Amino acid sequence: QMPRGNLETIHHRALVLAQLRKWLDSQKFREAFECMRKLRINLNLIYDHSPKVFLESVETFLRQLDSINHINLFLTELKEEDTTTTMYPCSVNTTGQSAPVACGKKVDIVCDALRCTMESMDQHKYCLSILTSHVKKTVPELEIALQKVHELRVNPPSAANAVSAEEALKYLLFLVNVNELYEHSLGTYDFDLVLMVAEKSQKDPKEYLPFLNMLKTLEPNYQRYTIDKHLKRYRKALHHLSKCGEEHFNETLNLVKDQRLYSEALGLYPTDSPQYKALSCAYAEYLVEQQQAEQAGLLLWRCGEATRALQAFVGSASWRNALCVAEQIPLPSDQLALLARDLAEKLIELRRYTEAAILLERYAKDCEEAISALITGAVWEEALRLVYLYNRQDIIETNLKPALLEACSSQTSYLEVQRAMFTRHKTRLAVVRELKEKARLELLDEDVPDCPEAELYSEASSVMTGSHAGSKYSHSNSRISSRSSKNRRKAERKKLSLKEGSPLEDMALLHALAEIIHSVDKMREEVHSLLKALVLFQFDGQAGRLQQAYGEALQMIEVALPEVWQEGLQQTQAPITGPNSTANSIMASFQQPRPSATQDSETPPPPKMRNGVKWKLSILK
Amino acid sequence: QMPRGNLETIHHRALVLAQLRKWLDSQKFREAFECMRKLRINLNLIYDHSPKVFLESVETFLRQLDSINHINLFLTELKEEDTTTTMYPCSVNTTGQSAPVACGKKVDIVCDALRCTMESMDQHKYCLSILTSHVKKTVPELEIALQKVHELRVNPPSAANAVSAEEALKYLLFLVNVNELYEHSLGTYDFDLVLMVAEKSQKDPKEYLPFLNMLKTLEPNYQRYTIDKHLKRYRKALHHLSKCGEEHFNETLNLVKDQRLYSEALGLYPTDSPQYKALSCAYAEYLVEQQQAEQAGLLLWRCGEATRALQAFVGSASWRNALCVAEQIPLPSDQLALLARDLAEKLIELRRYTEAAILLERYAKDCEEAISALITGAVWEEALRLVYLYNRQDIIETNLKPALLEACSSQTSYLEVQRAMFTRHKTRLAVVRELKEKARLELLDEDVPDCPEAELYSEASSVMTGSHAGSKYSHSNSRISSRSSKNRRKAERKKLSLKEGSPLEDMALLHALAEIIHSVDKMREEVHSLLKALVLFQFDGQAGRLQQAYGEALQMIEVALPEVWQEGLQQTQAPITGPNSTANSIMASFQQPRPSATQDSETPPPPKMRNGVKWKLSILK
């Protein structure tokens, strides 16, 4: 039946594979297995050929092989890869077998299926294969395997075909590194098992016996903790140590700090215990170091460490929490006022004027400072509210009105600067785009007739990037391929320069324009509230001019947007065609980097104007 | 010199134009003018051919024509259009003459230039042409022309070539409709002029004399007001009426109301006058009608109408201003408290809980209600601040904690719903895209060989929109051309439907996905503050689960974004090529609507995740 001669040639292998598939389809596993072993064909194919069929006929497979060695051979050869696609692709597409049978890893599926069947058939006979199926799993189940060996030792089976503990262990040591097995035996906390492994290993008893003896003297939880720590299983170690009583708490705390197991540790103690408090404090210290002072404050506060919590909240400008804690302590009123001033100062630095004003008004009882903070922050209405609440209308003349006029003129001149810059960038962008388009067309005219192949063409264009006059304005093609790499993209963005003639000047201009648009659009709320305040104090003239200036700025942007974004992106999107265009010339025109193609990586999206935010006063002309 | 025969044929006209251009270049205006008049060539060409040269040699032009009639003919034929591009395009591109010489309208530029030169040469001789130049301007300067006629009548010039007022008026009436001229003469407020025009016109003296006589009896300002009103020049009318003293103020107020000239009117009276107040009140009434109650309030407040201002501010939920006014009145404290409650209720309806709390706490002096509002609004920290400020820790157990747990579970289940919907839409989008791509490829395969012309092709595809199986998933081409029309685009968007198989289902799905992303991303701040509050009260378990759920939702979006937006848009951007592709087939593949091409009009831009907003607590696992 087998073809003779050199079976390693590809042609013969195809015949072999065809025969194998037939055998596997008809569940003649023994024939298939033996043939494969002889011809060194990867045994994974037995499963890969048809996972569903295999899983449904595991028992048949085991019965046909009828050899522990063969089963072990099959198990040890298992790999995640699908040999029907990698090593032995099948030219005839067999229907619907490509879908994976079950989710999960193939090796684990096969190991579990075989073990399950073997255990139900004859767990003594298949003992070694069962051990193999544990060891070969993606995450080897060494403890379970060891446990089974130990079971054999404690209760030697009476069955004739049973394997002795001795034999089983020897086999395990053949499969797994001895030190690894020793460590895992320790992990079972079963000293009999440890000793058994240790004896079988080449280890020196002087080395492990003292350690094992020492362990035996320890209290069970502490013993397990010691073993876990030895095996660097810190989470388990923490759990066992936490059960060892108060006298070991210092050790626990150190372990928690060393291994940063704060969250786990907090879960092991009742929230009203001193240990919980101690752990919270330690965690808080760590969090403060990590610039997470607010969360530290929360931990400290909830475990009753008010003073330290206050410190943490102050450090993180978490002023509301700080005040709550201060009231709870309770802080004497003069100290509370000082605290409030302190926090207000921080908030003003952070430009959080409204919050600073609450502190100054309510807790420092200083309405003047509060109003001053609000005026600085241009929070006009709130400033006015406090003015009337404290009957301090004098401040309107002395501070509020001058600040309003100052704000009005500074906003107006800011707008002027932004408008001038916008116009300059926009004009320059048009120039750059025209130059680039010209360069692109020139490039096409020159190169296409000589290079009929698009690939040749793109080479030519990248060669030209260095010195050709026009190429200054065309991206090098290598840019496109970099789209996937985020880091590289960031580096590219840094290269954006507004300097005239810089290679990505158009992108830099677009970014600059987007920034101007964003900052002008952002002013809506501020301008609106300023206009209202100006009108209230009869500064209609100034308000009218500001309203006009802002309206014109927005209008200018609105008009320019389609030109700067849409039109510019479409203009080079149309393929270059004409009576003389060929398939290649059209393709070549697409080989050229188009703004639309690189949009995702560089071109900022057209900024959105928040036209829904109404800012204009109808009472101003 | 002139070619004979039928000069109207295009061929001959080209010769004539060439000759004309030569003449104009050498400033032989007379020859050019006469030839053009004979051959009925538009006289605008004299200027259009070379605006710069013409404007520099206006005097030469006038001297060569040397005929008032000819000058008038030239002036009356002036039009905005540029005849060198519309009627007489020049095949040889003469260098740099396309740029406009000056900004402004061509007709106005020429009229002003000619008049200026004529006035400096001989204002009597050119009198009629000067009048023509006034009348022909874009906005006819009829008053000035009439004034000049009047001047002639009052001071008849002694110069021999001078035109009489009679003749000048007759000429004006020839140029301008008599009624128009009469109205404008009224507008000069010069009754001599009016009579002069009236007499020359065919008007019945019984018609105009009583009116004129009545006017003559009026006080000058009121007279002018009456005329302005007659001519519907309401702004001018207002200005004159405002000078007529208090006894006419009622009339002023009515005029202002009728014509909505509130802003103008306010500028005409001192801010401390009773008229200013009356106008402000009237304006405020109007603004309230226009849903601008806040601005009405500002006007009323600043003119001292505090009670009415208060009403307006309350109406617009402008609570800070309302309180200021209330304190200024001053409202008795019980009424102030009622007002505060009233405003707070409104703000709660508007979901402005923090502001409502300020009202309830400070002005209604009801800390319980304030805290309750804050809890409703999920403003946890601020609620806690008030709890400690008023020493009401009991509220923590009764209200705050239950609300926290409730918020946590509702956020968690909201996230679940959003995630499920996101997955459903995403999966469906992939299906729709695949179907569309398949339909597109089928369409190309079928049609290109039969329709070599791209235009024919696009016709074919639009014909198929109705019944063809695949076309269900391809936009009709008419969509692309509608890109410019904003209204139509809006209408199209309404057509977006998530119903399976709807023609723009992919767009609808993208919009729905963008909305989900936006709403999930928006939760960062709220989740962050909720997590902190939960941790503070030892609800670590609930907080941990919420944090995990939110983290997973964000992660899922982050992972899906490139697939949903970028990849989907690029996949159909590459031209369809292959060994069998031709120039036409490639072009045809671009004729097909591509997502990238329609992106501006329909595809929502990829939503931006605000990854800068940190929300996660490191103390939660």
CSV table of N, CA and C in Angstrom, one decimal, chain B residues 458-509:
chain,number,residue,atom,x,y,z
B,458,SER,N,-21.7,56.0,-14.7
B,458,SER,CA,-22.4,56.6,-13.5
B,458,SER,C,-23.9,56.6,-13.7
B,459,GLU,N,-24.3,56.8,-15.0
B,459,GLU,CA,-25.7,56.7,-15.3
B,459,GLU,C,-26.3,55.4,-14.9
B,460,ALA,N,-25.5,54.4,-15.4
B,460,ALA,CA,-26.0,53.0,-15.2
B,460,ALA,C,-26.1,52.8,-13.7
B,461,SER,N,-25.2,53.3,-12.9
B,461,SER,CA,-25.3,52.9,-11.5
B,461,SER,C,-26.5,53.7,-10.8
B,462,SER,N,-26.8,54.8,-11.4
B,462,SER,CA,-27.9,55.5,-10.7
B,462,SER,C,-29.3,54.9,-11.2
B,463,VAL,N,-29.3,54.3,-12.3
B,463,VAL,CA,-30.5,53.6,-12.8
B,463,VAL,C,-30.7,52.4,-11.9
B,464,MET,N,-29.6,51.8,-11.5
B,464,MET,CA,-29.7,50.6,-10.7
B,464,MET,C,-30.2,50.8,-9.3
B,465,THR,N,-30.1,52.0,-8.8
B,465,THR,CA,-30.4,52.3,-7.4
B,465,THR,C,-31.7,51.7,-7.0
B,466,GLY,N,-32.6,51.6,-7.9
B,466,GLY,CA,-34.0,51.2,-7.5
B,466,GLY,C,-34.1,49.7,-7.1
B,467,SER,N,-33.7,48.9,-8.0
B,467,SER,CA,-34.1,47.5,-7.8
B,467,SER,C,-33.0,46.5,-7.7
B,468,HIS,N,-31.8,46.9,-8.2
B,468,HIS,CA,-30.7,46.0,-8.2
B,468,HIS,C,-30.3,45.6,-6.7
B,469,ALA,N,-30.0,44.2,-6.6
B,469,ALA,CA,-29.8,43.7,-5.3
B,469,ALA,C,-28.7,44.4,-4.6
B,470,GLY,N,-27.6,44.7,-5.3
B,470,GLY,CA,-26.4,45.3,-4.6
B,470,GLY,C,-26.6,46.7,-4.4
B,471,SER,N,-27.3,47.4,-5.2
B,471,SER,CA,-27.3,48.9,-5.1
B,471,SER,C,-28.0,49.4,-3.9
B,472,LYS,N,-28.6,48.5,-3.2
B,472,LYS,CA,-29.2,48.9,-1.9
B,472,LYS,C,-28.1,49.4,-1.0
B,473,TYR,N,-26.9,49.0,-1.2
B,473,TYR,CA,-25.8,49.4,-0.4
B,473,TYR,C,-24.8,50.4,-1.0
B,474,SER,N,-25.2,50.9,-2.1
B,474,SER,CA,-24.4,52.0,-2.7
B,474,SER,C,-25.1,53.3,-2.8
B,475,HIS,N,-24.5,54.4,-2.4
B,475,HIS,CA,-25.2,55.7,-2.5
B,475,HIS,C,-25.5,56.0,-4.0
B,476,SER,N,-26.6,56.6,-4.2
B,476,SER,CA,-26.9,57.1,-5.6
B,476,SER,C,-25.9,58.2,-5.8
B,477,ASN,N,-25.5,58.4,-7.0
B,477,ASN,CA,-24.4,59.4,-7.3
B,477,ASN,C,-24.9,60.8,-7.1
B,478,SER,N,-26.2,61.0,-7.1
B,478,SER,CA,-26.7,62.3,-7.0
B,478,SER,C,-26.4,62.9,-5.6
B,479,ARG,N,-26.1,62.0,-4.7
B,479,ARG,CA,-25.7,62.5,-3.4
B,479,ARG,C,-24.4,63.3,-3.4
B,480,ILE,N,-23.5,62.9,-4.2
B,480,ILE,CA,-22.2,63.6,-4.2
B,480,ILE,C,-22.4,65.1,-4.7
B,481,SER,N,-23.2,65.3,-5.7
B,481,SER,CA,-23.3,66.6,-6.2
B,481,SER,C,-24.0,67.5,-5.2
B,482,SER,N,-24.8,66.9,-4.3
B,482,SER,CA,-25.5,67.7,-3.3
B,482,SER,C,-24.7,68.2,-2.2
B,483,ARG,N,-23.4,67.9,-2.2
B,483,ARG,CA,-22.5,68.2,-1.1
B,483,ARG,C,-22.6,69.7,-0.8
B,484,SER,N,-22.7,70.5,-1.9
B,484,SER,CA,-22.6,72.0,-1.7
B,484,SER,C,-23.9,72.5,-1.0
B,485,SER,N,-25.0,71.8,-1.1
B,485,SER,CA,-26.2,72.4,-0.6
B,485,SER,C,-26.4,72.0,0.8
B,486,LYS,N,-26.4,72.9,1.7
B,486,LYS,CA,-26.4,72.6,3.1
B,486,LYS,C,-27.8,72.1,3.5
B,487,ASN,N,-28.8,72.7,3.0
B,487,ASN,CA,-30.2,72.3,3.4
B,487,ASN,C,-30.5,70.9,3.0
B,488,ARG,N,-30.1,70.6,1.8
B,488,ARG,CA,-30.3,69.3,1.3
B,488,ARG,C,-29.6,68.2,2.1
B,489,ARG,N,-28.4,68.6,2.6
B,489,ARG,CA,-27.6,67.7,3.4
B,489,ARG,C,-28.3,67.4,4.7
B,490,LYS,N,-28.9,68.5,5.2
B,490,LYS,CA,-29.7,68.3,6.5
B,490,LYS,C,-30.8,67.3,6.3
B,491,ALA,N,-31.5,67.5,5.2
B,491,ALA,CA,-32.6,66.6,4.8
B,491,ALA,C,-32.1,65.2,4.7
B,492,GLU,N,-30.9,65.0,4.1
B,492,GLU,CA,-30.4,63.7,3.9
B,492,GLU,C,-30.1,63.1,5.3
B,493,ARG,N,-29.6,63.9,6.2
B,493,ARG,CA,-29.2,63.3,7.5
B,493,ARG,C,-30.4,62.7,8.2
B,494,LYS,N,-31.5,63.4,8.0
B,494,LYS,CA,-32.8,62.9,8.6
B,494,LYS,C,-33.1,61.6,8.0
B,495,LYS,N,-32.7,61.3,6.8
B,495,LYS,CA,-33.0,60.0,6.2
B,495,LYS,C,-32.2,58.9,6.8
B,496,LEU,N,-31.1,59.2,7.5
B,496,LEU,CA,-30.3,58.2,8.1
B,496,LEU,C,-31.2,57.3,9.0
B,497,SER,N,-31.1,56.0,8.8
B,497,SER,CA,-32.0,55.1,9.6
B,497,SER,C,-31.2,53.9,10.0
B,498,LEU,N,-31.4,53.5,11.2
B,498,LEU,CA,-30.6,52.3,11.7
B,498,LEU,C,-31.3,51.0,11.2
B,499,LYS,N,-32.4,51.1,10.5
B,499,LYS,CA,-33.2,49.9,10.1
B,499,LYS,C,-32.3,49.1,9.2
B,500,GLU,N,-32.3,47.8,9.3
B,500,GLU,CA,-31.4,47.0,8.5
B,500,GLU,C,-31.8,47.1,7.0
B,501,GLY,N,-30.7,47.4,6.2
B,501,GLY,CA,-31.0,47.5,4.8
B,501,GLY,C,-31.3,48.9,4.3
B,502,SER,N,-31.4,49.8,5.3
B,502,SER,CA,-31.7,51.2,4.8
B,502,SER,C,-30.5,51.7,4.0
B,503,PRO,N,-30.7,52.5,3.0
B,503,PRO,CA,-29.6,52.8,2.1
B,503,PRO,C,-28.4,53.4,2.8
B,504,LEU,N,-28.6,54.2,3.8
B,504,LEU,CA,-27.4,54.8,4.5
B,504,LEU,C,-27.2,54.2,5.9
B,505,GLU,N,-27.5,52.9,5.9
B,505,GLU,CA,-27.4,52.3,7.3
B,505,GLU,C,-26.0,52.4,7.9
B,506,ASP,N,-24.9,52.4,7.0
B,506,ASP,CA,-23.6,52.5,7.6
B,506,ASP,C,-23.4,53.8,8.2
B,507,MET,N,-23.9,54.9,7.6
B,507,MET,CA,-23.7,56.2,8.2
B,507,MET,C,-24.5,56.3,9.5
B,508,ALA,N,-25.7,55.8,9.4
B,508,ALA,CA,-26.5,55.8,10.7
B,508,ALA,C,-25.8,55.1,11.8
B,509,LEU,N,-25.2,54.0,11.5
B,509,LEU,CA,-24.5,53.2,12.5
B,509,LEU,C,-23.3,54.0,13.0
